[in-house]
PDB file of C-alpha atoms in Angstrom:
ATOM      1  CA  UNK A  30       0.162  -0.173   0.120  1.00  0.00           C
ATOM      2  CA  UNK A  31       1.602   3.827  -1.405  1.00  0.00           C
ATOM      3  CA  UNK A  32       2.241   5.968   1.541  1.00  0.00           C
ATOM      4  CA  UNK A  33      -0.373   8.845   0.131  1.00  0.00           C
ATOM      5  CA  UNK A  34      -3.026   6.592   0.556  1.00  0.00           C
ATOM      6  CA  UNK A  35      -3.060   6.981   4.046  1.00  0.00           C
ATOM      7  CA  UNK A  36      -4.847   9.691   5.497  1.00  0.00           C
ATOM      8  CA  UNK A  37      -5.292  11.554   8.379  1.00  0.00           C
ATOM      9  CA  UNK A  38      -7.808  14.443  10.395  1.00  0.00           C
ATOM     10  CA  UNK A  39      -6.812  17.604  11.390  1.00  0.00           C
ATOM     11  CA  UNK A  40      -9.257  19.457  14.440  1.00  0.00           C
ATOM     12  CA  UNK A  41      -8.813  23.122  14.903  1.00  0.00           C
ATOM     13  CA  UNK A  42     -10.694  24.754  18.474  1.00  0.00           C
ATOM     14  CA  UNK A  43     -11.288  28.598  16.807  1.00  0.00           C
ATOM     15  CA  UNK A  44     -13.025  31.220  19.041  1.00  0.00           C
ATOM     16  CA  UNK A  45     -16.395  29.813  17.913  1.00  0.00           C
ATOM     17  CA  UNK A  46     -15.866  27.267  15.592  1.00  0.00           C
ATOM     18  CA  UNK A  47     -15.017  23.767  15.711  1.00  0.00           C
ATOM     19  CA  UNK A  48     -13.321  22.798  12.380  1.00  0.00           C
ATOM     20  CA  UNK A  49     -12.170  18.764  11.104  1.00  0.00           C
ATOM     21  CA  UNK A  50     -10.474  18.216   7.916  1.00  0.00           C
ATOM     22  CA  UNK A  51      -9.637  14.637   6.194  1.00  0.00           C
ATOM     23  CA  UNK A  52      -6.073  14.940   4.590  1.00  0.00           C
ATOM     24  CA  UNK A  53      -4.245  12.868   2.485  1.00  0.00           C
ATOM     25  CA  UNK A  54      -0.367  12.608   2.946  1.00  0.00           C
ATOM     26  CA  UNK A  55      -0.045  14.979  -0.347  1.00  0.00           C
ATOM     27  CA  UNK A  56      -1.816  17.300   1.987  1.00  0.00           C
ATOM     28  CA  UNK A  57      -4.527  17.549  -0.122  1.00  0.00           C
ATOM     29  CA  UNK A  58      -8.270  18.058   1.996  1.00  0.00           C
ATOM     30  CA  UNK A  59     -10.532  15.684   1.288  1.00  0.00           C
ATOM     31  CA  UNK A  60     -13.429  15.928   3.503  1.00  0.00           C
ATOM     32  CA  UNK A  61     -13.752  19.896   5.808  1.00  0.00           C
ATOM     33  CA  UNK A  62     -16.187  19.720   8.446  1.00  0.00           C
ATOM     34  CA  UNK A  63     -16.795  22.656  11.033  1.00  0.00           C
ATOM     35  CA  UNK A  64     -19.144  23.499  13.490  1.00  0.00           C
ATOM     36  CA  UNK A  65     -20.100  26.252  15.670  1.00  0.00           C
ATOM     37  CA  UNK A  66     -19.031  26.833  19.227  1.00  0.00           C
ATOM     38  CA  UNK A  67     -22.387  28.287  20.569  1.00  0.00           C
ATOM     39  CA  UNK A  68     -20.803  27.337  24.466  1.00  0.00           C
ATOM     40  CA  UNK A  69     -16.879  27.476  25.127  1.00  0.00           C
ATOM     41  CA  UNK A  70     -16.419  24.706  27.867  1.00  0.00           C
ATOM     42  CA  UNK A  71     -15.000  21.390  28.568  1.00  0.00           C
ATOM     43  CA  UNK A  72     -18.334  19.263  27.761  1.00  0.00           C
ATOM     44  CA  UNK A  73     -19.058  21.549  25.062  1.00  0.00           C
ATOM     45  CA  UNK A  74     -15.465  21.373  22.798  1.00  0.00           C
ATOM     46  CA  UNK A  75     -15.005  17.203  23.105  1.00  0.00           C
ATOM     47  CA  UNK A  76     -18.216  16.899  21.896  1.00  0.00           C
ATOM     48  CA  UNK A  77     -18.402  18.624  19.329  1.00  0.00           C
ATOM     49  CA  UNK A  78     -14.547  17.442  18.175  1.00  0.00           C
ATOM     50  CA  UNK A  79     -15.803  13.883  18.704  1.00  0.00           C
ATOM     51  CA  UNK A  80     -19.060  13.981  16.596  1.00  0.00           C
ATOM     52  CA  UNK A  81     -16.690  16.024  13.588  1.00  0.00           C
ATOM     53  CA  UNK A  82     -14.327  12.978  14.168  1.00  0.00           C
ATOM     54  CA  UNK A  83     -17.335  10.643  13.567  1.00  0.00           C
ATOM     55  CA  UNK A  84     -19.037  12.500  10.757  1.00  0.00           C
ATOM     56  CA  UNK A  85     -15.161  11.913   8.549  1.00  0.00           C
ATOM     57  CA  UNK A  86     -14.498   8.706   9.734  1.00  0.00           C
ATOM     58  CA  UNK A  87     -18.108   8.016   8.357  1.00  0.00           C
ATOM     59  CA  UNK A  88     -17.353   9.087   4.438  1.00  0.00           C
ATOM     60  CA  UNK A  89     -15.682   6.206   4.091  1.00  0.00           C
ATOM     61  CA  UNK A  90     -15.156   2.329   4.895  1.00  0.00           C
ATOM     62  CA  UNK A  91     -11.811   3.232   3.663  1.00  0.00           C
ATOM     63  CA  UNK A  92     -10.758   6.094   5.964  1.00  0.00           C
ATOM     64  CA  UNK A  93     -11.566   3.436   8.621  1.00  0.00           C
ATOM     65  CA  UNK A  94      -8.400   1.081   6.882  1.00  0.00           C
ATOM     66  CA  UNK A  95      -6.686   3.585   6.289  1.00  0.00           C
ATOM     67  CA  UNK A  96      -6.404   6.676   8.710  1.00  0.00           C
ATOM     68  CA  UNK A  97      -2.729   6.917  10.752  1.00  0.00           C
ATOM     69  CA  UNK A  98      -3.852   9.135  13.337  1.00  0.00           C
ATOM     70  CA  UNK A  99      -5.625  12.474  14.647  1.00  0.00           C
ATOM     71  CA  UNK A 100      -4.199  15.871  15.353  1.00  0.00           C
ATOM     72  CA  UNK A 101      -5.103  18.436  16.958  1.00  0.00           C
ATOM     73  CA  UNK A 102      -4.481  22.246  16.681  1.00  0.00           C
ATOM     74  CA  UNK A 103      -5.029  24.056  20.270  1.00  0.00           C
ATOM     75  CA  UNK A 104      -5.019  27.810  21.941  1.00  0.00           C
ATOM     76  CA  UNK A 105      -2.654  28.194  25.029  1.00  0.00           C
ATOM     77  CA  UNK A 106      -0.924  26.001  27.178  1.00  0.00           C
ATOM     78  CA  UNK A 107      -0.401  21.674  25.777  1.00  0.00           C
ATOM     79  CA  UNK A 108       0.614  18.849  27.626  1.00  0.00           C
ATOM     80  CA  UNK A 109       1.624  16.514  24.729  1.00  0.00           C
ATOM     81  CA  UNK A 110       2.771  13.798  27.005  1.00  0.00           C
ATOM     82  CA  UNK A 111      -0.689  14.020  28.599  1.00  0.00           C
ATOM     83  CA  UNK A 112      -2.850  14.761  26.167  1.00  0.00           C
ATOM     84  CA  UNK A 113      -4.300  17.652  28.397  1.00  0.00           C
ATOM     85  CA  UNK A 114      -4.927  21.268  27.108  1.00  0.00           C
ATOM     86  CA  UNK A 115      -4.011  23.309  30.286  1.00  0.00           C
ATOM     87  CA  UNK A 116      -4.385  26.774  29.894  1.00  0.00           C
ATOM     88  CA  UNK A 117      -6.258  28.558  26.902  1.00  0.00           C
ATOM     89  CA  UNK A 118      -6.369  31.845  28.688  1.00  0.00           C
ATOM     90  CA  UNK A 119      -8.558  33.811  25.695  1.00  0.00           C
ATOM     91  CA  UNK A 120     -11.196  30.808  25.896  1.00  0.00           C
ATOM     92  CA  UNK A 121     -11.745  30.751  29.416  1.00  0.00           C
ATOM     93  CA  UNK A 122     -10.648  26.801  29.124  1.00  0.00           C
ATOM     94  CA  UNK A 123      -8.272  24.882  31.577  1.00  0.00           C
ATOM     95  CA  UNK A 124      -7.343  21.086  32.183  1.00  0.00           C
ATOM     96  CA  UNK A 125      -9.185  19.559  29.008  1.00  0.00           C
ATOM     97  CA  UNK A 126      -8.179  16.225  28.526  1.00  0.00           C
ATOM     98  CA  UNK A 127      -8.203  14.282  25.081  1.00  0.00           C
ATOM     99  CA  UNK A 128      -7.533  11.069  26.312  1.00  0.00           C
ATOM    100  CA  UNK A 129     -11.539   9.771  26.034  1.00  0.00           C
ATOM    101  CA  UNK A 130     -11.110  11.069  22.558  1.00  0.00           C
ATOM    102  CA  UNK A 131      -8.207   8.244  21.891  1.00  0.00           C
ATOM    103  CA  UNK A 132      -9.842   5.471  23.819  1.00  0.00           C
ATOM    104  CA  UNK A 133     -12.892   6.370  21.829  1.00  0.00           C
ATOM    105  CA  UNK A 134     -11.673   5.873  18.398  1.00  0.00           C
ATOM    106  CA  UNK A 135      -8.952   3.575  19.602  1.00  0.00           C
ATOM    107  CA  UNK A 136      -6.071   5.326  17.309  1.00  0.00           C
ATOM    108  CA  UNK A 137      -3.387   7.706  17.826  1.00  0.00           C
ATOM    109  CA  UNK A 138      -3.669  11.616  18.797  1.00  0.00           C
ATOM    110  CA  UNK A 139      -1.480  14.660  18.957  1.00  0.00           C
ATOM    111  CA  UNK A 140      -1.969  17.598  20.663  1.00  0.00           C
ATOM    112  CA  UNK A 141      -0.009  20.659  19.173  1.00  0.00           C
ATOM    113  CA  UNK A 142       0.207  24.268  20.418  1.00  0.00           C
ATOM    114  CA  UNK A 143      -1.933  26.137  16.969  1.00  0.00           C
ATOM    115  CA  UNK A 144       1.132  28.680  16.665  1.00  0.00           C
ATOM    116  CA  UNK A 145       3.944  25.926  16.428  1.00  0.00           C
ATOM    117  CA  UNK A 146       1.495  24.044  14.458  1.00  0.00           C
ATOM    118  CA  UNK A 147       1.383  27.001  11.704  1.00  0.00           C
ATOM    119  CA  UNK A 148       5.406  27.234  12.253  1.00  0.00           C
ATOM    120  CA  UNK A 149       5.445  23.804  11.191  1.00  0.00           C
ATOM    121  CA  UNK A 150       3.038  24.512   8.182  1.00  0.00           C
ATOM    122  CA  UNK A 151       5.479  27.001   6.814  1.00  0.00           C
ATOM    123  CA  UNK A 152       8.373  25.170   7.415  1.00  0.00           C
ATOM    124  CA  UNK A 153       7.271  21.870   5.799  1.00  0.00           C
ATOM    125  CA  UNK A 154       5.503  23.044   3.755  1.00  0.00           C
ATOM    126  CA  UNK A 155       4.797  26.495   2.753  1.00  0.00           C
ATOM    127  CA  UNK A 156       6.952  29.558   2.152  1.00  0.00           C
ATOM    128  CA  UNK A 157       9.866  28.959   4.827  1.00  0.00           C
ATOM    129  CA  UNK A 158      10.176  25.143   4.002  1.00  0.00           C
ATOM    130  CA  UNK A 159      13.410  26.049   3.009  1.00  0.00           C
ATOM    131  CA  UNK A 160      14.783  28.081   5.438  1.00  0.00           C
ATOM    132  CA  UNK A 161      15.983  26.643   8.847  1.00  0.00           C
ATOM    133  CA  UNK A 162      15.110  29.621  11.180  1.00  0.00           C
ATOM    134  CA  UNK A 163      11.202  30.684  11.161  1.00  0.00           C
ATOM    135  CA  UNK A 164       9.226  32.667  13.947  1.00  0.00           C
ATOM    136  CA  UNK A 165       5.537  32.125  13.081  1.00  0.00           C
ATOM    137  CA  UNK A 166       3.294  35.112  14.849  1.00  0.00           C
ATOM    138  CA  UNK A 167      -0.422  33.727  14.814  1.00  0.00           C
ATOM    139  CA  UNK A 168      -3.163  36.778  15.066  1.00  0.00           C
ATOM    140  CA  UNK A 169      -6.234  35.643  16.478  1.00  0.00           C
ATOM    141  CA  UNK A 170      -8.590  37.218  19.885  1.00  0.00           C
ATOM    142  CA  UNK A 171      -4.653  36.421  20.893  1.00  0.00           C
ATOM    143  CA  UNK A 172      -0.947  36.737  20.186  1.00  0.00           C
ATOM    144  CA  UNK A 173       0.656  33.181  19.614  1.00  0.00           C
ATOM    145  CA  UNK A 174       4.109  32.528  18.820  1.00  0.00           C
ATOM    146  CA  UNK A 175       5.928  29.213  17.074  1.00  0.00           C
ATOM    147  CA  UNK A 176       9.932  29.253  16.738  1.00  0.00           C
ATOM    148  CA  UNK A 177      11.977  27.120  14.585  1.00  0.00           C
ATOM    149  CA  UNK A 178      15.679  26.885  15.407  1.00  0.00           C
ATOM    150  CA  UNK A 179      17.844  25.155  13.127  1.00  0.00           C
ATOM    151  CA  UNK A 180      14.728  23.129  11.881  1.00  0.00           C
ATOM    152  CA  UNK A 181      13.770  22.387  14.893  1.00  0.00           C
ATOM    153  CA  UNK A 182      10.725  23.219  16.879  1.00  0.00           C
ATOM    154  CA  UNK A 183      11.732  25.468  19.792  1.00  0.00           C
ATOM    155  CA  UNK A 184       9.391  24.510  22.995  1.00  0.00           C
ATOM    156  CA  UNK A 185      11.615  25.720  25.900  1.00  0.00           C
ATOM    157  CA  UNK A 186      11.756  23.626  29.262  1.00  0.00           C
ATOM    158  CA  UNK A 187       8.338  23.191  30.246  1.00  0.00           C
ATOM    159  CA  UNK A 188       6.608  23.561  26.686  1.00  0.00           C
ATOM    160  CA  UNK A 189       5.649  26.846  27.454  1.00  0.00           C
ATOM    161  CA  UNK A 190       8.088  29.110  24.926  1.00  0.00           C
ATOM    162  CA  UNK A 191       6.418  30.921  22.613  1.00  0.00           C
ATOM    163  CA  UNK A 192       4.212  32.968  24.088  1.00  0.00           C
ATOM    164  CA  UNK A 193       5.236  36.010  22.601  1.00  0.00           C
ATOM    165  CA  UNK A 194       1.539  38.357  22.766  1.00  0.00           C
ATOM    166  CA  UNK A 195       2.548  38.327  26.804  1.00  0.00           C
ATOM    167  CA  UNK A 196       5.805  40.050  26.183  1.00  0.00           C
ATOM    168  CA  UNK A 197       5.455  43.485  28.182  1.00  0.00           C
ATOM    169  CA  UNK A 198       5.159  46.472  25.348  1.00  0.00           C
ATOM    170  CA  UNK A 199       3.716  48.833  27.204  1.00  0.00           C
ATOM    171  CA  UNK A 200       4.502  49.088  30.841  1.00  0.00           C
ATOM    172  CA  UNK A 201       1.724  49.562  33.454  1.00  0.00           C
ATOM    173  CA  UNK A 202      -0.473  49.191  29.623  1.00  0.00           C
ATOM    174  CA  UNK A 203      -3.809  47.499  29.611  1.00  0.00           C
ATOM    175  CA  UNK A 204      -4.631  45.012  31.674  1.00  0.00           C
ATOM    176  CA  UNK A 205      -4.129  41.681  29.938  1.00  0.00           C
ATOM    177  CA  UNK A 206      -6.750  37.920  30.281  1.00  0.00           C
ATOM    178  CA  UNK A 207      -3.444  36.678  31.769  1.00  0.00           C
ATOM    179  CA  UNK A 208      -3.040  38.616  34.810  1.00  0.00           C
ATOM    180  CA  UNK A 209      -0.601  40.989  33.391  1.00  0.00           C
ATOM    181  CA  UNK A 210      -0.267  44.629  32.274  1.00  0.00           C
ATOM    182  CA  UNK A 211       0.619  45.862  28.857  1.00  0.00           C
ATOM    183  CA  UNK A 212       0.916  42.154  27.434  1.00  0.00           C
ATOM    184  CA  UNK A 213       1.729  42.635  23.388  1.00  0.00           C
ATOM    185  CA  UNK A 214      -1.568  41.049  22.838  1.00  0.00           C
ATOM    186  CA  UNK A 215      -3.505  43.865  24.010  1.00  0.00           C
ATOM    187  CA  UNK A 216      -2.260  45.912  21.354  1.00  0.00           C
ATOM    188  CA  UNK A 217      -1.853  43.871  18.786  1.00  0.00           C
ATOM    189  CA  UNK A 218      -4.979  40.951  18.818  1.00  0.00           C
ATOM    190  CA  UNK A 219      -7.886  40.704  16.198  1.00  0.00           C
ATOM    191  CA  UNK A 220      -9.766  42.032  19.498  1.00  0.00           C
ATOM    192  CA  UNK A 221      -7.588  45.121  20.181  1.00  0.00           C
ATOM    193  CA  UNK A 222      -7.387  46.409  16.436  1.00  0.00           C
ATOM    194  CA  UNK A 223     -11.798  45.916  17.247  1.00  0.00           C
ATOM    195  CA  UNK A 224     -11.522  47.372  20.345  1.00  0.00           C
ATOM    196  CA  UNK A 225      -9.411  50.615  19.289  1.00  0.00           C
ATOM    197  CA  UNK A 226     -11.152  51.273  16.480  1.00  0.00           C
ATOM    198  CA  UNK A 227     -14.782  51.017  18.430  1.00  0.00           C
ATOM    199  CA  UNK A 228     -13.005  53.378  21.195  1.00  0.00           C
ATOM    200  CA  UNK A 229     -12.125  56.277  18.940  1.00  0.00           C
ATOM    201  CA  UNK A 230     -15.569  55.871  15.942  1.00  0.00           C
ATOM    202  CA  UNK A 231     -18.304  54.976  18.721  1.00  0.00           C
ATOM    203  CA  UNK A 232     -19.045  52.703  16.965  1.00  0.00           C
ATOM    204  CA  UNK A 233     -19.611  48.755  17.256  1.00  0.00           C
ATOM    205  CA  UNK A 234     -18.294  46.949  15.113  1.00  0.00           C
ATOM    206  CA  UNK A 235     -17.328  42.982  15.348  1.00  0.00           C
ATOM    207  CA  UNK A 236     -15.445  42.225  12.284  1.00  0.00           C
ATOM    208  CA  UNK A 237     -11.778  42.964  11.215  1.00  0.00           C
ATOM    209  CA  UNK A 238     -13.159  43.526   7.648  1.00  0.00           C
ATOM    210  CA  UNK A 239     -15.648  46.208   8.369  1.00  0.00           C
ATOM    211  CA  UNK A 240     -12.892  48.460  10.171  1.00  0.00           C
ATOM    212  CA  UNK A 241     -10.704  47.278   6.696  1.00  0.00           C
ATOM    213  CA  UNK A 242     -12.777  48.531   4.505  1.00  0.00           C
ATOM    214  CA  UNK A 243     -14.017  51.584   5.857  1.00  0.00           C
ATOM    215  CA  UNK A 244      -9.841  52.311   5.487  1.00  0.00           C
ATOM    216  CA  UNK A 245      -9.706  51.551   2.149  1.00  0.00           C
ATOM    217  CA  UNK A 246     -12.025  54.771   1.356  1.00  0.00           C
ATOM    218  CA  UNK A 247      -9.883  56.702   3.608  1.00  0.00           C
ATOM    219  CA  UNK A 248     -11.679  57.270   6.376  1.00  0.00           C
ATOM    220  CA  UNK A 249      -9.527  59.555   8.767  1.00  0.00           C
ATOM    221  CA  UNK A 250     -10.023  58.236  12.127  1.00  0.00           C
ATOM    222  CA  UNK A 251      -9.989  54.481  10.840  1.00  0.00           C
ATOM    223  CA  UNK A 252      -6.921  55.405   9.261  1.00  0.00           C
ATOM    224  CA  UNK A 253      -5.148  56.092  12.449  1.00  0.00           C
ATOM    225  CA  UNK A 254      -6.606  53.120  13.980  1.00  0.00           C
ATOM    226  CA  UNK A 255      -4.926  50.902  11.501  1.00  0.00           C
ATOM    227  CA  UNK A 256      -1.566  53.354  11.300  1.00  0.00           C
ATOM    228  CA  UNK A 257      -1.727  52.805  15.672  1.00  0.00           C
ATOM    229  CA  UNK A 258      -2.113  48.864  15.070  1.00  0.00           C
ATOM    230  CA  UNK A 259       1.179  48.553  12.584  1.00  0.00           C
ATOM    231  CA  UNK A 260       3.099  50.717  15.540  1.00  0.00           C
ATOM    232  CA  UNK A 261       1.698  47.862  18.097  1.00  0.00           C
ATOM    233  CA  UNK A 262       2.089  45.802  15.841  1.00  0.00           C
ATOM    234  CA  UNK A 263       6.009  46.651  14.608  1.00  0.00           C
ATOM    235  CA  UNK A 264       6.807  46.778  18.614  1.00  0.00           C
ATOM    236  CA  UNK A 265       6.421  43.115  18.400  1.00  0.00           C
ATOM    237  CA  UNK A 266       8.204  42.268  15.408  1.00  0.00           C
ATOM    238  CA  UNK A 267      11.336  44.451  16.246  1.00  0.00           C
ATOM    239  CA  UNK A 268      11.846  42.732  19.488  1.00  0.00           C
ATOM    240  CA  UNK A 269      11.269  39.573  18.145  1.00  0.00           C
ATOM    241  CA  UNK A 270      13.784  40.198  14.909  1.00  0.00           C
ATOM    242  CA  UNK A 271      16.631  41.049  17.609  1.00  0.00           C
ATOM    243  CA  UNK A 272      16.340  38.274  20.070  1.00  0.00           C
ATOM    244  CA  UNK A 273      15.662  35.442  17.154  1.00  0.00           C
ATOM    245  CA  UNK A 274      17.232  36.756  14.243  1.00  0.00           C
ATOM    246  CA  UNK A 275      14.926  34.434  11.755  1.00  0.00           C
ATOM    247  CA  UNK A 276      15.394  33.737   8.404  1.00  0.00           C
ATOM    248  CA  UNK A 277      11.647  34.656   8.138  1.00  0.00           C
ATOM    249  CA  UNK A 278       8.630  36.044  10.165  1.00  0.00           C
ATOM    250  CA  UNK A 279       5.418  35.119   9.264  1.00  0.00           C
ATOM    251  CA  UNK A 280       2.181  35.976  10.476  1.00  0.00           C
ATOM    252  CA  UNK A 281      -1.024  34.304  10.225  1.00  0.00           C
ATOM    253  CA  UNK A 282      -4.922  34.681  11.450  1.00  0.00           C
ATOM    254  CA  UNK A 283      -7.067  37.072  10.279  1.00  0.00           C
ATOM    255  CA  UNK A 284      -5.278  40.292   9.608  1.00  0.00           C
ATOM    256  CA  UNK A 285      -2.979  37.702   7.046  1.00  0.00           C
ATOM    257  CA  UNK A 286      -5.946  38.126   4.644  1.00  0.00           C
ATOM    258  CA  UNK A 287      -4.893  41.921   4.325  1.00  0.00           C
ATOM    259  CA  UNK A 288      -1.434  41.442   3.926  1.00  0.00           C
ATOM    260  CA  UNK A 289      -1.737  44.618   0.739  1.00  0.00           C
ATOM    261  CA  UNK A 290      -2.300  46.956   3.289  1.00  0.00           C
ATOM    262  CA  UNK A 291      -0.070  45.779   6.620  1.00  0.00           C
ATOM    263  CA  UNK A 292       2.630  44.143   4.744  1.00  0.00           C
ATOM    264  CA  UNK A 293       4.655  47.026   3.686  1.00  0.00           C
ATOM    265  CA  UNK A 294       3.521  49.440   6.491  1.00  0.00           C
ATOM    266  CA  UNK A 295       5.229  46.398   8.580  1.00  0.00           C
ATOM    267  CA  UNK A 296       8.294  46.113   6.512  1.00  0.00           C
ATOM    268  CA  UNK A 297       9.047  50.056   6.232  1.00  0.00           C
ATOM    269  CA  UNK A 298       8.585  50.229  10.230  1.00  0.00           C
ATOM    270  CA  UNK A 299      10.130  47.421  11.187  1.00  0.00           C
ATOM    271  CA  UNK A 300      13.480  48.540   9.483  1.00  0.00           C
ATOM    272  CA  UNK A 301      13.500  52.528   9.653  1.00  0.00           C
ATOM    273  CA  UNK A 302      16.293  53.482  11.431  1.00  0.00           C
ATOM    274  CA  UNK A 303      17.809  50.370  11.893  1.00  0.00           C
ATOM    275  CA  UNK A 304      21.418  50.044  11.937  1.00  0.00           C
ATOM    276  CA  UNK A 305      21.195  46.013  12.696  1.00  0.00           C
ATOM    277  CA  UNK A 306      18.765  44.922  10.167  1.00  0.00           C
ATOM    278  CA  UNK A 307      17.190  45.210   6.702  1.00  0.00           C
ATOM    279  CA  UNK A 308      14.805  44.111   5.308  1.00  0.00           C
ATOM    280  CA  UNK A 309      16.844  41.733   2.960  1.00  0.00           C
ATOM    281  CA  UNK A 310      18.231  40.385   6.299  1.00  0.00           C
ATOM    282  CA  UNK A 311      14.845  39.308   7.261  1.00  0.00           C
ATOM    283  CA  UNK A 312      11.744  38.413   5.539  1.00  0.00           C
ATOM    284  CA  UNK A 313       8.046  39.355   6.534  1.00  0.00           C
TER     285      UNK A 313
END
């Protein structure tokens, strides 16, 4: 049996959804399922995941025979050995065990932090696959990071490396869900951009796409909000460049859908008046 005829299932936990895909070993998506997550609690998360996995298994008898395992992309701190999501601060989730999924389906399972999963994808299949040093910045409700050094994932002593969203960029700044003040994600996450826009415009939008539409027509307040947001992004990116000297910094998440707006701004601001690096040294 050829290896490319084998399958795996990938499960992604988002803020208000759970997505599960069946893929072959060429990375081609065979089946794709998404369910809305109406309540964010341990029981509901596991229940929907099991339902989606079963749906994918039921698509074909062939899948049962050739499935290698199930991988989970999860926000927060992962205990890989115990198959546990220890903490997802922005989701208000804590201590979810995935052992019951392993036992129910009798398949190998793999847990990975979503930013680490993004970093692995970029260095194995994506834009940085021929390079050895990469920082992947995942911008969602929070800001997470996946760090590849010399082609290896860097996870630190307790697998907690990459929590870049909690480095302080403004002393005594905004209060973060983690309890600290001035964390990068309180200025550079999706919710930070939406919050800043709503405060300045006195409106109540809840989608980044709505903000971008107003930016594109040149609405003055929106332009200023986007410029400020870009400055906050740059503050953290510069720190990462100085610490890690990567080949690539890849930004993922909804913001990456608007790279035509943010890409040139980020590059210009990151390397402005910088004697150590220029845009030829680090790709963003």
